Amino acid sequence: MQQKTSVTIRDVAQAAGCSVATASRVLNKSGPASAEVRERVERAARDLDFSFSAIGRALQSRRSMTIGCLVPSLANPVFAEAVQGVQSELKDSGYQLLISCSNYDETADNAAIETLMSKDADGLIATMVAPDRSAALRQAQQRGTPISLMFHDPIEGFTTAYVDNFEAAREVARQFVRLGHRRIGFLALRFSTSDRSRNRYAGFCAECRARGLPDPVLIEISEAEASRPDSLAAILNDHPTLTAIFASNDFLAIAVHKAARLLGRRVPQDLSVAGFDGIEIGRLLEAPLATIETSPEAMGRQAARSLLEAMQGQAPIQPPALPFHFRAGATLAAPNPE
């Protein structure tokens, strides 16, 4: 036991045949090193049973060794998977994740950022209602805190891990048009406070116009209406001529499926439905959901990578959009001629 506590990074460097600075870079993951040198240092550290003192490192570097992560909700598996991706990428980095949820509330977003900064978080990863107008986020940025966003389309001054919502929505419109739909609706939750939902609607509209179709009917609903099939059914009943609905996320698409049943409308025979995100439960429905499939886990990993690079002093570079693909499912069909 005594030998373990007395081992220093100098001992590791000597055993690996490199300088103390090189050993420190490898073990801190804070700089470049060849694969051969990295393997020697890591093997020496294992053989000597060496480990940094997290407290000592934090005091020496004036860091808390924590990263704040703000998401709207963990009840939505999309955000839960993204957080898992963040944690996977941070593994072995020495950083601990502080998670906060805002329930899609702009005031709660700002309060959460302020709380995370009061805990001296060394960096922030966030999905917010309106990051472009968040005073708390700008204040954190002015303090020099590295920030990485998730799910948001690119915003000036920030790096973000994202899927091109505009282009993905255009693909949904193409699928509807291919089947012959012309009376189409877009169902949105929190439309006025979600850049993702607005960009999806914009892309959906753009493709419909390009194909000579009228603009899709925009149907905005509240959370209470989304969670009550009878309320949503009453709203759908106000739009009896629609033959296809694109819901801004998979949860809403599943809710439409339930509400249509209450109206005696079959999916997809009487009403085609498509969602966005590709959550696993959509595959398990009696009629698997048609949707834009993304990888939230990959999004979380990318956001964490960008943040770690910024925390190591690298110049921020906006990564390209992550891939998506349309999953056909079984909730799309040609319009019912009746």
mmCIF file of N, CA, C and O in Angstrom, residues 3-101:
data_model
loop_
_atom_site.group_PDB
_atom_site.id
_atom_site.type_symbol
_atom_site.label_atom_id
_atom_site.label_comp_id
_atom_site.label_asym_id
_atom_site.label_seq_id
_atom_site.Cartn_x
_atom_site.Cartn_y
_atom_site.Cartn_z
ATOM 1 N N GLN A 3 3.803 1.596 -1.237
ATOM 2 C CA GLN A 3 4.441 1.797 -2.538
ATOM 3 C C GLN A 3 3.487 2.495 -3.500
ATOM 4 O O GLN A 3 3.877 3.368 -4.256
ATOM 5 N N LYS A 4 2.191 2.132 -3.427
ATOM 6 C CA LYS A 4 1.208 2.728 -4.321
ATOM 7 C C LYS A 4 1.108 4.241 -4.114
ATOM 8 O O LYS A 4 1.096 5.008 -5.058
ATOM 9 N N THR A 5 1.067 4.694 -2.849
ATOM 10 C CA THR A 5 0.887 6.110 -2.586
ATOM 11 C C THR A 5 2.155 6.907 -2.875
ATOM 12 O O THR A 5 2.104 8.110 -3.026
ATOM 13 N N SER A 6 3.312 6.249 -2.954
ATOM 14 C CA SER A 6 4.553 6.980 -3.155
ATOM 15 C C SER A 6 4.946 7.094 -4.620
ATOM 16 O O SER A 6 5.891 7.792 -4.958
ATOM 17 N N VAL A 7 4.228 6.398 -5.501
ATOM 18 C CA VAL A 7 4.544 6.461 -6.928
ATOM 19 C C VAL A 7 4.162 7.839 -7.466
ATOM 20 O O VAL A 7 3.075 8.343 -7.204
ATOM 21 N N THR A 8 5.085 8.458 -8.207
ATOM 22 C CA THR A 8 4.837 9.789 -8.773
ATOM 23 C C THR A 8 4.850 9.721 -10.291
ATOM 24 O O THR A 8 5.250 8.713 -10.890
ATOM 25 N N ILE A 9 4.439 10.818 -10.901
ATOM 26 C CA ILE A 9 4.444 10.868 -12.357
ATOM 27 C C ILE A 9 5.866 10.809 -12.900
ATOM 28 O O ILE A 9 6.110 10.340 -14.013
ATOM 29 N N ARG A 10 6.841 11.245 -12.091
ATOM 30 C CA ARG A 10 8.242 11.130 -12.501
ATOM 31 C C ARG A 10 8.642 9.667 -12.642
ATOM 32 O O ARG A 10 9.379 9.296 -13.554
ATOM 33 N N ASP A 11 8.123 8.822 -11.733
ATOM 34 C CA ASP A 11 8.402 7.381 -11.825
ATOM 35 C C ASP A 11 7.803 6.793 -13.098
ATOM 36 O O ASP A 11 8.414 5.955 -13.765
ATOM 37 N N VAL A 12 6.609 7.238 -13.437
ATOM 38 C CA VAL A 12 5.956 6.752 -14.651
ATOM 39 C C VAL A 12 6.758 7.168 -15.880
ATOM 40 O O VAL A 12 6.991 6.367 -16.791
ATOM 41 N N ALA A 13 7.194 8.431 -15.908
ATOM 42 C CA ALA A 13 7.973 8.924 -17.052
ATOM 43 C C ALA A 13 9.266 8.142 -17.206
ATOM 44 O O ALA A 13 9.661 7.781 -18.322
ATOM 45 N N GLN A 14 9.928 7.865 -16.086
ATOM 46 C CA GLN A 14 11.187 7.117 -16.137
ATOM 47 C C GLN A 14 10.962 5.712 -16.659
ATOM 48 O O GLN A 14 11.722 5.220 -17.508
ATOM 49 N N ALA A 15 9.893 5.063 -16.179
ATOM 50 C CA ALA A 15 9.607 3.698 -16.631
ATOM 51 C C ALA A 15 9.222 3.662 -18.110
ATOM 52 O O ALA A 15 9.506 2.692 -18.811
ATOM 53 N N ALA A 16 8.594 4.741 -18.588
ATOM 54 C CA ALA A 16 8.156 4.797 -19.990
ATOM 55 C C ALA A 16 9.251 5.320 -20.912
ATOM 56 O O ALA A 16 9.110 5.269 -22.142
ATOM 57 N N GLY A 17 10.333 5.842 -20.336
ATOM 58 C CA GLY A 17 11.420 6.359 -21.153
ATOM 59 C C GLY A 17 11.076 7.649 -21.853
ATOM 60 O O GLY A 17 11.427 7.843 -23.024
ATOM 61 N N CYS A 18 10.361 8.548 -21.149
ATOM 62 C CA CYS A 18 9.984 9.819 -21.757
ATOM 63 C C CYS A 18 10.093 10.914 -20.697
ATOM 64 O O CYS A 18 10.398 10.647 -19.537
ATOM 65 N N SER A 19 9.834 12.147 -21.094
ATOM 66 C CA SER A 19 9.902 13.257 -20.152
ATOM 67 C C SER A 19 8.655 13.292 -19.262
ATOM 68 O O SER A 19 7.620 12.715 -19.601
ATOM 69 N N VAL A 20 8.776 14.004 -18.139
ATOM 70 C CA VAL A 20 7.632 14.159 -17.245
ATOM 71 C C VAL A 20 6.502 14.899 -17.964
ATOM 72 O O VAL A 20 5.316 14.574 -17.812
ATOM 73 N N ALA A 21 6.862 15.903 -18.782
ATOM 74 C CA ALA A 21 5.854 16.677 -19.512
ATOM 75 C C ALA A 21 5.063 15.788 -20.466
ATOM 76 O O ALA A 21 3.834 15.903 -20.579
ATOM 77 N N THR A 22 5.772 14.880 -21.151
ATOM 78 C CA THR A 22 5.092 13.968 -22.076
ATOM 79 C C THR A 22 4.165 13.029 -21.325
ATOM 80 O O THR A 22 3.008 12.807 -21.724
ATOM 81 N N ALA A 23 4.656 12.464 -20.208
ATOM 82 C CA ALA A 23 3.811 11.570 -19.407
ATOM 83 C C ALA A 23 2.569 12.299 -18.915
ATOM 84 O O ALA A 23 1.462 11.753 -18.918
ATOM 85 N N SER A 24 2.741 13.559 -18.502
ATOM 86 C CA SER A 24 1.611 14.340 -18.018
ATOM 87 C C SER A 24 0.587 14.580 -19.127
ATOM 88 O O SER A 24 -0.620 14.466 -18.915
ATOM 89 N N ARG A 25 1.084 14.904 -20.345
ATOM 90 C CA ARG A 25 0.165 15.135 -21.466
ATOM 91 C C ARG A 25 -0.653 13.881 -21.767
ATOM 92 O O ARG A 25 -1.854 13.959 -22.005
ATOM 93 N N VAL A 26 0.016 12.736 -21.749
ATOM 94 C CA VAL A 26 -0.686 11.490 -22.071
ATOM 95 C C VAL A 26 -1.737 11.172 -21.019
ATOM 96 O O VAL A 26 -2.901 10.885 -21.331
ATOM 97 N N LEU A 27 -1.354 11.244 -19.749
ATOM 98 C CA LEU A 27 -2.268 10.840 -18.679
ATOM 99 C C LEU A 27 -3.384 11.855 -18.461
ATOM 100 O O LEU A 27 -4.472 11.494 -18.012
ATOM 101 N N ASN A 28 -3.113 13.123 -18.805
ATOM 102 C CA ASN A 28 -4.147 14.150 -18.687
ATOM 103 C C ASN A 28 -4.980 14.279 -19.950
ATOM 104 O O ASN A 28 -5.943 15.045 -19.980
ATOM 105 N N LYS A 29 -4.552 13.543 -21.023
ATOM 106 C CA LYS A 29 -5.190 13.686 -22.331
ATOM 107 C C LYS A 29 -5.246 15.160 -22.740
ATOM 108 O O LYS A 29 -6.273 15.672 -23.227
ATOM 109 N N SER A 30 -4.125 15.848 -22.532
ATOM 110 C CA SER A 30 -4.116 17.297 -22.747
ATOM 111 C C SER A 30 -3.198 17.740 -23.871
ATOM 112 O O SER A 30 -2.929 18.921 -24.014
ATOM 113 N N GLY A 31 -2.692 16.816 -24.673
ATOM 114 C CA GLY A 31 -1.802 17.224 -25.751
ATOM 115 C C GLY A 31 -1.414 16.051 -26.627
ATOM 116 O O GLY A 31 -1.743 14.894 -26.344
ATOM 117 N N PRO A 32 -0.683 16.334 -27.715
ATOM 118 C CA PRO A 32 -0.343 15.277 -28.672
ATOM 119 C C PRO A 32 0.758 14.353 -28.159
ATOM 120 O O PRO A 32 1.624 14.749 -27.368
ATOM 121 N N ALA A 33 0.718 13.110 -28.618
ATOM 122 C CA ALA A 33 1.758 12.117 -28.348
ATOM 123 C C ALA A 33 1.557 10.989 -29.344
ATOM 124 O O ALA A 33 0.418 10.686 -29.719
ATOM 125 N N SER A 34 2.644 10.377 -29.785
ATOM 126 C CA SER A 34 2.518 9.284 -30.740
ATOM 127 C C SER A 34 1.842 8.089 -30.077
ATOM 128 O O SER A 34 1.842 7.949 -28.844
ATOM 129 N N ALA A 35 1.269 7.222 -30.899
ATOM 130 C CA ALA A 35 0.591 6.047 -30.366
ATOM 131 C C ALA A 35 1.557 5.170 -29.576
ATOM 132 O O ALA A 35 1.196 4.597 -28.539
ATOM 133 N N GLU A 36 2.797 5.093 -30.048
ATOM 134 C CA GLU A 36 3.794 4.231 -29.373
ATOM 135 C C GLU A 36 4.154 4.792 -27.994
ATOM 136 O O GLU A 36 4.214 4.051 -27.002
ATOM 137 N N VAL A 37 4.355 6.119 -27.918
ATOM 138 C CA VAL A 37 4.672 6.749 -26.634
ATOM 139 C C VAL A 37 3.476 6.654 -25.694
ATOM 140 O O VAL A 37 3.608 6.361 -24.500
ATOM 141 N N ARG A 38 2.288 6.897 -26.225
ATOM 142 C CA ARG A 38 1.080 6.829 -25.400
ATOM 143 C C ARG A 38 0.925 5.440 -24.793
ATOM 144 O O ARG A 38 0.596 5.288 -23.613
ATOM 145 N N GLU A 39 1.189 4.406 -25.605
ATOM 146 C CA GLU A 39 1.046 3.039 -25.104
ATOM 147 C C GLU A 39 2.062 2.754 -24.011
ATOM 148 O O GLU A 39 1.740 2.125 -22.997
ATOM 149 N N ARG A 40 3.311 3.278 -24.171
ATOM 150 C CA ARG A 40 4.347 3.046 -23.155
ATOM 151 C C ARG A 40 3.985 3.712 -21.837
ATOM 152 O O ARG A 40 4.132 3.124 -20.759
ATOM 153 N N VAL A 41 3.490 4.956 -21.927
ATOM 154 C CA VAL A 41 3.137 5.696 -20.710
ATOM 155 C C VAL A 41 1.974 5.017 -19.995
ATOM 156 O O VAL A 41 1.998 4.826 -18.770
ATOM 157 N N GLU A 42 0.940 4.648 -20.754
ATOM 158 C CA GLU A 42 -0.226 4.038 -20.122
ATOM 159 C C GLU A 42 0.123 2.685 -19.519
ATOM 160 O O GLU A 42 -0.375 2.325 -18.445
ATOM 161 N N ARG A 43 1.003 1.931 -20.181
ATOM 162 C CA ARG A 43 1.414 0.634 -19.627
ATOM 163 C C ARG A 43 2.215 0.824 -18.351
ATOM 164 O O ARG A 43 2.024 0.101 -17.361
ATOM 165 N N ALA A 44 3.122 1.831 -18.349
ATOM 166 C CA ALA A 44 3.915 2.099 -17.150
ATOM 167 C C ALA A 44 3.027 2.506 -15.982
ATOM 168 O O ALA A 44 3.235 2.078 -14.839
ATOM 169 N N ALA A 45 2.001 3.338 -16.275
ATOM 170 C CA ALA A 45 1.087 3.768 -15.216
ATOM 171 C C ALA A 45 0.331 2.590 -14.631
ATOM 172 O O ALA A 45 0.147 2.487 -13.407
ATOM 173 N N ARG A 46 -0.078 1.659 -15.505
ATOM 174 C CA ARG A 46 -0.782 0.469 -15.011
ATOM 175 C C ARG A 46 0.145 -0.410 -14.187
ATOM 176 O O ARG A 46 -0.217 -0.886 -13.100
ATOM 177 N N ASP A 47 1.346 -0.628 -14.685
ATOM 178 C CA ASP A 47 2.297 -1.502 -13.980
ATOM 179 C C ASP A 47 2.654 -0.943 -12.607
ATOM 180 O O ASP A 47 2.844 -1.709 -11.646
ATOM 181 N N LEU A 48 2.758 0.385 -12.520
ATOM 182 C CA LEU A 48 3.136 1.015 -11.242
ATOM 183 C C LEU A 48 1.918 1.318 -10.371
ATOM 184 O O LEU A 48 2.063 1.830 -9.260
ATOM 185 N N ASP A 49 0.710 0.997 -10.892
ATOM 186 C CA ASP A 49 -0.531 1.276 -10.163
ATOM 187 C C ASP A 49 -0.611 2.749 -9.801
ATOM 188 O O ASP A 49 -0.968 3.132 -8.687
ATOM 189 N N PHE A 50 -0.274 3.590 -10.803
ATOM 190 C CA PHE A 50 -0.259 5.035 -10.582
ATOM 191 C C PHE A 50 -1.623 5.632 -10.883
ATOM 192 O O PHE A 50 -2.294 5.259 -11.840
ATOM 193 N N SER A 51 -2.066 6.574 -10.069
ATOM 194 C CA SER A 51 -3.272 7.341 -10.373
ATOM 195 C C SER A 51 -3.087 8.755 -9.843
ATOM 196 O O SER A 51 -2.479 8.960 -8.799
ATOM 197 N N PHE A 52 -3.628 9.722 -10.608
ATOM 198 C CA PHE A 52 -3.592 11.109 -10.153
ATOM 199 C C PHE A 52 -4.506 11.283 -8.951
ATOM 200 O O PHE A 52 -5.506 10.582 -8.795
ATOM 201 N N SER A 53 -4.203 12.223 -8.131
ATOM 202 C CA SER A 53 -5.150 12.669 -7.111
ATOM 203 C C SER A 53 -6.059 13.704 -7.754
ATOM 204 O O SER A 53 -5.606 14.757 -8.183
ATOM 205 N N ALA A 54 -7.342 13.370 -7.882
ATOM 206 C CA ALA A 54 -8.284 14.298 -8.521
ATOM 207 C C ALA A 54 -8.321 15.632 -7.774
ATOM 208 O O ALA A 54 -8.372 16.700 -8.377
ATOM 209 N N ILE A 55 -8.272 15.568 -6.451
ATOM 210 C CA ILE A 55 -8.301 16.800 -5.666
ATOM 211 C C ILE A 55 -7.041 17.618 -5.926
ATOM 212 O O ILE A 55 -7.083 18.828 -6.122
ATOM 213 N N GLY A 56 -5.892 16.916 -5.963
ATOM 214 C CA GLY A 56 -4.633 17.615 -6.208
ATOM 215 C C GLY A 56 -4.600 18.265 -7.569
ATOM 216 O O GLY A 56 -4.155 19.401 -7.719
ATOM 217 N N ARG A 57 -5.110 17.553 -8.553
ATOM 218 C CA ARG A 57 -5.144 18.121 -9.899
ATOM 219 C C ARG A 57 -6.040 19.352 -9.951
ATOM 220 O O ARG A 57 -5.726 20.350 -10.581
ATOM 221 N N ALA A 58 -7.186 19.263 -9.308
ATOM 222 C CA ALA A 58 -8.118 20.387 -9.337
ATOM 223 C C ALA A 58 -7.525 21.619 -8.670
ATOM 224 O O ALA A 58 -7.643 22.733 -9.169
ATOM 225 N N LEU A 59 -6.867 21.415 -7.514
ATOM 226 C CA LEU A 59 -6.259 22.542 -6.823
ATOM 227 C C LEU A 59 -5.127 23.143 -7.640
ATOM 228 O O LEU A 59 -4.962 24.356 -7.710
ATOM 229 N N GLN A 60 -4.329 22.270 -8.254
ATOM 230 C CA GLN A 60 -3.182 22.748 -9.022
ATOM 231 C C GLN A 60 -3.626 23.533 -10.250
ATOM 232 O O GLN A 60 -3.032 24.547 -10.602
ATOM 233 N N SER A 61 -4.682 23.065 -10.908
ATOM 234 C CA SER A 61 -5.110 23.702 -12.156
ATOM 235 C C SER A 61 -6.216 24.729 -11.945
ATOM 236 O O SER A 61 -6.664 25.356 -12.886
ATOM 237 N N ARG A 62 -6.676 24.867 -10.688
ATOM 238 C CA ARG A 62 -7.792 25.750 -10.367
ATOM 239 C C ARG A 62 -9.052 25.348 -11.126
ATOM 240 O O ARG A 62 -9.853 26.180 -11.515
ATOM 241 N N ARG A 63 -9.214 24.060 -11.317
ATOM 242 C CA ARG A 63 -10.403 23.543 -11.963
ATOM 243 C C ARG A 63 -11.230 22.737 -10.973
ATOM 244 O O ARG A 63 -10.721 22.163 -10.029
ATOM 245 N N SER A 64 -12.548 22.679 -11.250
ATOM 246 C CA SER A 64 -13.425 21.879 -10.391
ATOM 247 C C SER A 64 -13.526 20.448 -10.889
ATOM 248 O O SER A 64 -14.050 19.584 -10.188
ATOM 249 N N MET A 65 -13.049 20.196 -12.119
ATOM 250 C CA MET A 65 -13.137 18.886 -12.771
ATOM 251 C C MET A 65 -14.596 18.458 -12.930
ATOM 252 O O MET A 65 -14.919 17.270 -12.836
ATOM 253 N N THR A 66 -15.471 19.427 -13.154
ATOM 254 C CA THR A 66 -16.874 19.130 -13.429
ATOM 255 C C THR A 66 -17.300 19.817 -14.722
ATOM 256 O O THR A 66 -16.764 20.861 -15.092
ATOM 257 N N ILE A 67 -18.273 19.227 -15.399
ATOM 258 C CA ILE A 67 -18.864 19.797 -16.608
ATOM 259 C C ILE A 67 -20.367 19.824 -16.409
ATOM 260 O O ILE A 67 -20.982 18.822 -16.019
ATOM 261 N N GLY A 68 -20.976 20.982 -16.640
ATOM 262 C CA GLY A 68 -22.418 21.113 -16.523
ATOM 263 C C GLY A 68 -23.107 20.679 -17.802
ATOM 264 O O GLY A 68 -22.632 20.972 -18.907
ATOM 265 N N CYS A 69 -24.209 19.962 -17.658
ATOM 266 C CA CYS A 69 -24.970 19.499 -18.826
ATOM 267 C C CYS A 69 -26.438 19.841 -18.614
ATOM 268 O O CYS A 69 -27.080 19.338 -17.679
ATOM 269 N N LEU A 70 -26.980 20.692 -19.457
ATOM 270 C CA LEU A 70 -28.369 21.132 -19.352
ATOM 271 C C LEU A 70 -29.173 20.593 -20.534
ATOM 272 O O LEU A 70 -28.807 20.807 -21.690
ATOM 273 N N VAL A 71 -30.255 19.867 -20.234
ATOM 274 C CA VAL A 71 -31.159 19.360 -21.266
ATOM 275 C C VAL A 71 -32.592 19.692 -20.859
ATOM 276 O O VAL A 71 -32.874 19.922 -19.682
ATOM 277 N N PRO A 72 -33.525 19.704 -21.827
ATOM 278 C CA PRO A 72 -34.910 20.030 -21.465
ATOM 279 C C PRO A 72 -35.565 18.988 -20.571
ATOM 280 O O PRO A 72 -36.351 19.318 -19.688
ATOM 281 N N SER A 73 -35.241 17.695 -20.810
ATOM 282 C CA SER A 73 -35.913 16.631 -20.071
ATOM 283 C C SER A 73 -35.138 15.329 -20.229
ATOM 284 O O SER A 73 -34.535 15.086 -21.270
ATOM 285 N N LEU A 74 -35.190 14.495 -19.202
ATOM 286 C CA LEU A 74 -34.649 13.140 -19.314
ATOM 287 C C LEU A 74 -35.765 12.130 -19.521
ATOM 288 O O LEU A 74 -35.501 10.938 -19.721
ATOM 289 N N ALA A 75 -37.022 12.587 -19.459
ATOM 290 C CA ALA A 75 -38.142 11.702 -19.741
ATOM 291 C C ALA A 75 -38.204 11.374 -21.229
ATOM 292 O O ALA A 75 -38.664 10.301 -21.621
ATOM 293 N N ASN A 76 -37.744 12.304 -22.058
ATOM 294 C CA ASN A 76 -37.645 12.059 -23.496
ATOM 295 C C ASN A 76 -36.363 11.282 -23.755
ATOM 296 O O ASN A 76 -35.259 11.771 -23.492
ATOM 297 N N PRO A 77 -36.465 10.046 -24.283
ATOM 298 C CA PRO A 77 -35.260 9.232 -24.474
ATOM 299 C C PRO A 77 -34.239 9.854 -25.409
ATOM 300 O O PRO A 77 -33.062 9.497 -25.360
ATOM 301 N N VAL A 78 -34.646 10.787 -26.255
ATOM 302 C CA VAL A 78 -33.697 11.455 -27.144
ATOM 303 C C VAL A 78 -32.625 12.170 -26.320
ATOM 304 O O VAL A 78 -31.415 12.048 -26.584
ATOM 305 N N PHE A 79 -33.048 12.916 -25.307
ATOM 306 C CA PHE A 79 -32.091 13.653 -24.485
ATOM 307 C C PHE A 79 -31.335 12.721 -23.528
ATOM 308 O O PHE A 79 -30.155 12.935 -23.248
ATOM 309 N N ALA A 80 -32.012 11.690 -23.040
ATOM 310 C CA ALA A 80 -31.335 10.721 -22.173
ATOM 311 C C ALA A 80 -30.200 10.028 -22.921
ATOM 312 O O ALA A 80 -29.097 9.838 -22.386
ATOM 313 N N GLU A 81 -30.440 9.656 -24.174
ATOM 314 C CA GLU A 81 -29.398 9.008 -24.975
ATOM 315 C C GLU A 81 -28.247 9.972 -25.260
ATOM 316 O O GLU A 81 -27.079 9.571 -25.289
ATOM 317 N N ALA A 82 -28.575 11.235 -25.488
ATOM 318 C CA ALA A 82 -27.521 12.229 -25.735
ATOM 319 C C ALA A 82 -26.626 12.380 -24.503
ATOM 320 O O ALA A 82 -25.393 12.451 -24.618
ATOM 321 N N VAL A 83 -27.240 12.411 -23.312
ATOM 322 C CA VAL A 83 -26.451 12.510 -22.080
ATOM 323 C C VAL A 83 -25.559 11.278 -21.921
ATOM 324 O O VAL A 83 -24.405 11.392 -21.496
ATOM 325 N N GLN A 84 -26.065 10.111 -22.280
ATOM 326 C CA GLN A 84 -25.234 8.907 -22.227
ATOM 327 C C GLN A 84 -24.035 9.036 -23.163
ATOM 328 O O GLN A 84 -22.927 8.598 -22.832
ATOM 329 N N GLY A 85 -24.272 9.642 -24.331
ATOM 330 C CA GLY A 85 -23.164 9.861 -25.251
ATOM 331 C C GLY A 85 -22.122 10.803 -24.669
ATOM 332 O O GLY A 85 -20.913 10.573 -24.818
ATOM 333 N N VAL A 86 -22.584 11.851 -23.995
ATOM 334 C CA VAL A 86 -21.660 12.776 -23.336
ATOM 335 C C VAL A 86 -20.833 12.037 -22.296
ATOM 336 O O VAL A 86 -19.603 12.156 -22.238
ATOM 337 N N GLN A 87 -21.493 11.248 -21.466
ATOM 338 C CA GLN A 87 -20.786 10.511 -20.415
ATOM 339 C C GLN A 87 -19.779 9.529 -20.994
ATOM 340 O O GLN A 87 -18.673 9.376 -20.463
ATOM 341 N N SER A 88 -20.151 8.871 -22.079
ATOM 342 C CA SER A 88 -19.228 7.922 -22.716
ATOM 343 C C SER A 88 -17.972 8.620 -23.211
ATOM 344 O O SER A 88 -16.860 8.110 -23.071
ATOM 345 N N GLU A 89 -18.150 9.807 -23.789
ATOM 346 C CA GLU A 89 -17.000 10.543 -24.321
ATOM 347 C C GLU A 89 -16.119 11.091 -23.200
ATOM 348 O O GLU A 89 -14.900 11.216 -23.362
ATOM 349 N N LEU A 90 -16.730 11.434 -22.074
ATOM 350 C CA LEU A 90 -15.967 11.987 -20.951
ATOM 351 C C LEU A 90 -15.272 10.903 -20.123
ATOM 352 O O LEU A 90 -14.452 11.221 -19.261
ATOM 353 N N LYS A 91 -15.622 9.652 -20.376
ATOM 354 C CA LYS A 91 -15.023 8.556 -19.614
ATOM 355 C C LYS A 91 -13.500 8.633 -19.703
ATOM 356 O O LYS A 91 -12.930 8.869 -20.756
ATOM 357 N N ASP A 92 -12.845 8.474 -18.582
ATOM 358 C CA ASP A 92 -11.377 8.509 -18.470
ATOM 359 C C ASP A 92 -10.798 9.914 -18.610
ATOM 360 O O ASP A 92 -9.578 10.077 -18.601
ATOM 361 N N SER A 93 -11.647 10.936 -18.761
ATOM 362 C CA SER A 93 -11.124 12.303 -18.861
ATOM 363 C C SER A 93 -10.884 12.916 -17.488
ATOM 364 O O SER A 93 -10.204 13.939 -17.378
ATOM 365 N N GLY A 94 -11.465 12.321 -16.447
ATOM 366 C CA GLY A 94 -11.340 12.868 -15.099
ATOM 367 C C GLY A 94 -12.446 13.827 -14.722
ATOM 368 O O GLY A 94 -12.533 14.267 -13.576
ATOM 369 N N TYR A 95 -13.339 14.160 -15.698
ATOM 370 C CA TYR A 95 -14.417 15.104 -15.422
ATOM 371 C C TYR A 95 -15.688 14.386 -14.987
ATOM 372 O O TYR A 95 -16.026 13.316 -15.497
ATOM 373 N N GLN A 96 -16.401 15.007 -14.057
ATOM 374 C CA GLN A 96 -17.699 14.525 -13.625
ATOM 375 C C GLN A 96 -18.784 15.408 -14.238
ATOM 376 O O GLN A 96 -18.612 16.599 -14.415
ATOM 377 N N LEU A 97 -19.923 14.793 -14.540
ATOM 378 C CA LEU A 97 -21.010 15.509 -15.190
ATOM 379 C C LEU A 97 -22.053 15.944 -14.157
ATOM 380 O O LEU A 97 -22.493 15.147 -13.334
ATOM 381 N N LEU A 98 -22.422 17.228 -14.207
ATOM 382 C CA LEU A 98 -23.506 17.761 -13.391
ATOM 383 C C LEU A 98 -24.699 17.989 -14.320
ATOM 384 O O LEU A 98 -24.629 18.823 -15.221
ATOM 385 N N ILE A 99 -25.788 17.256 -14.108
ATOM 386 C CA ILE A 99 -26.921 17.278 -15.037
ATOM 387 C C ILE A 99 -28.065 18.106 -14.469
ATOM 388 O O ILE A 99 -28.415 17.985 -13.296
ATOM 389 N N SER A 100 -28.651 18.935 -15.320
ATOM 390 C CA SER A 100 -29.796 19.750 -14.928
ATOM 391 C C SER A 100 -30.844 19.692 -16.035
ATOM 392 O O SER A 100 -30.507 19.600 -17.218
ATOM 393 N N CYS A 101 -32.137 19.715 -15.657
ATOM 394 C CA CYS A 101 -33.245 19.688 -16.617
ATOM 395 C C CYS A 101 -34.107 20.941 -16.428
ATOM 396 O O CYS A 101 -34.362 21.342 -15.288
#
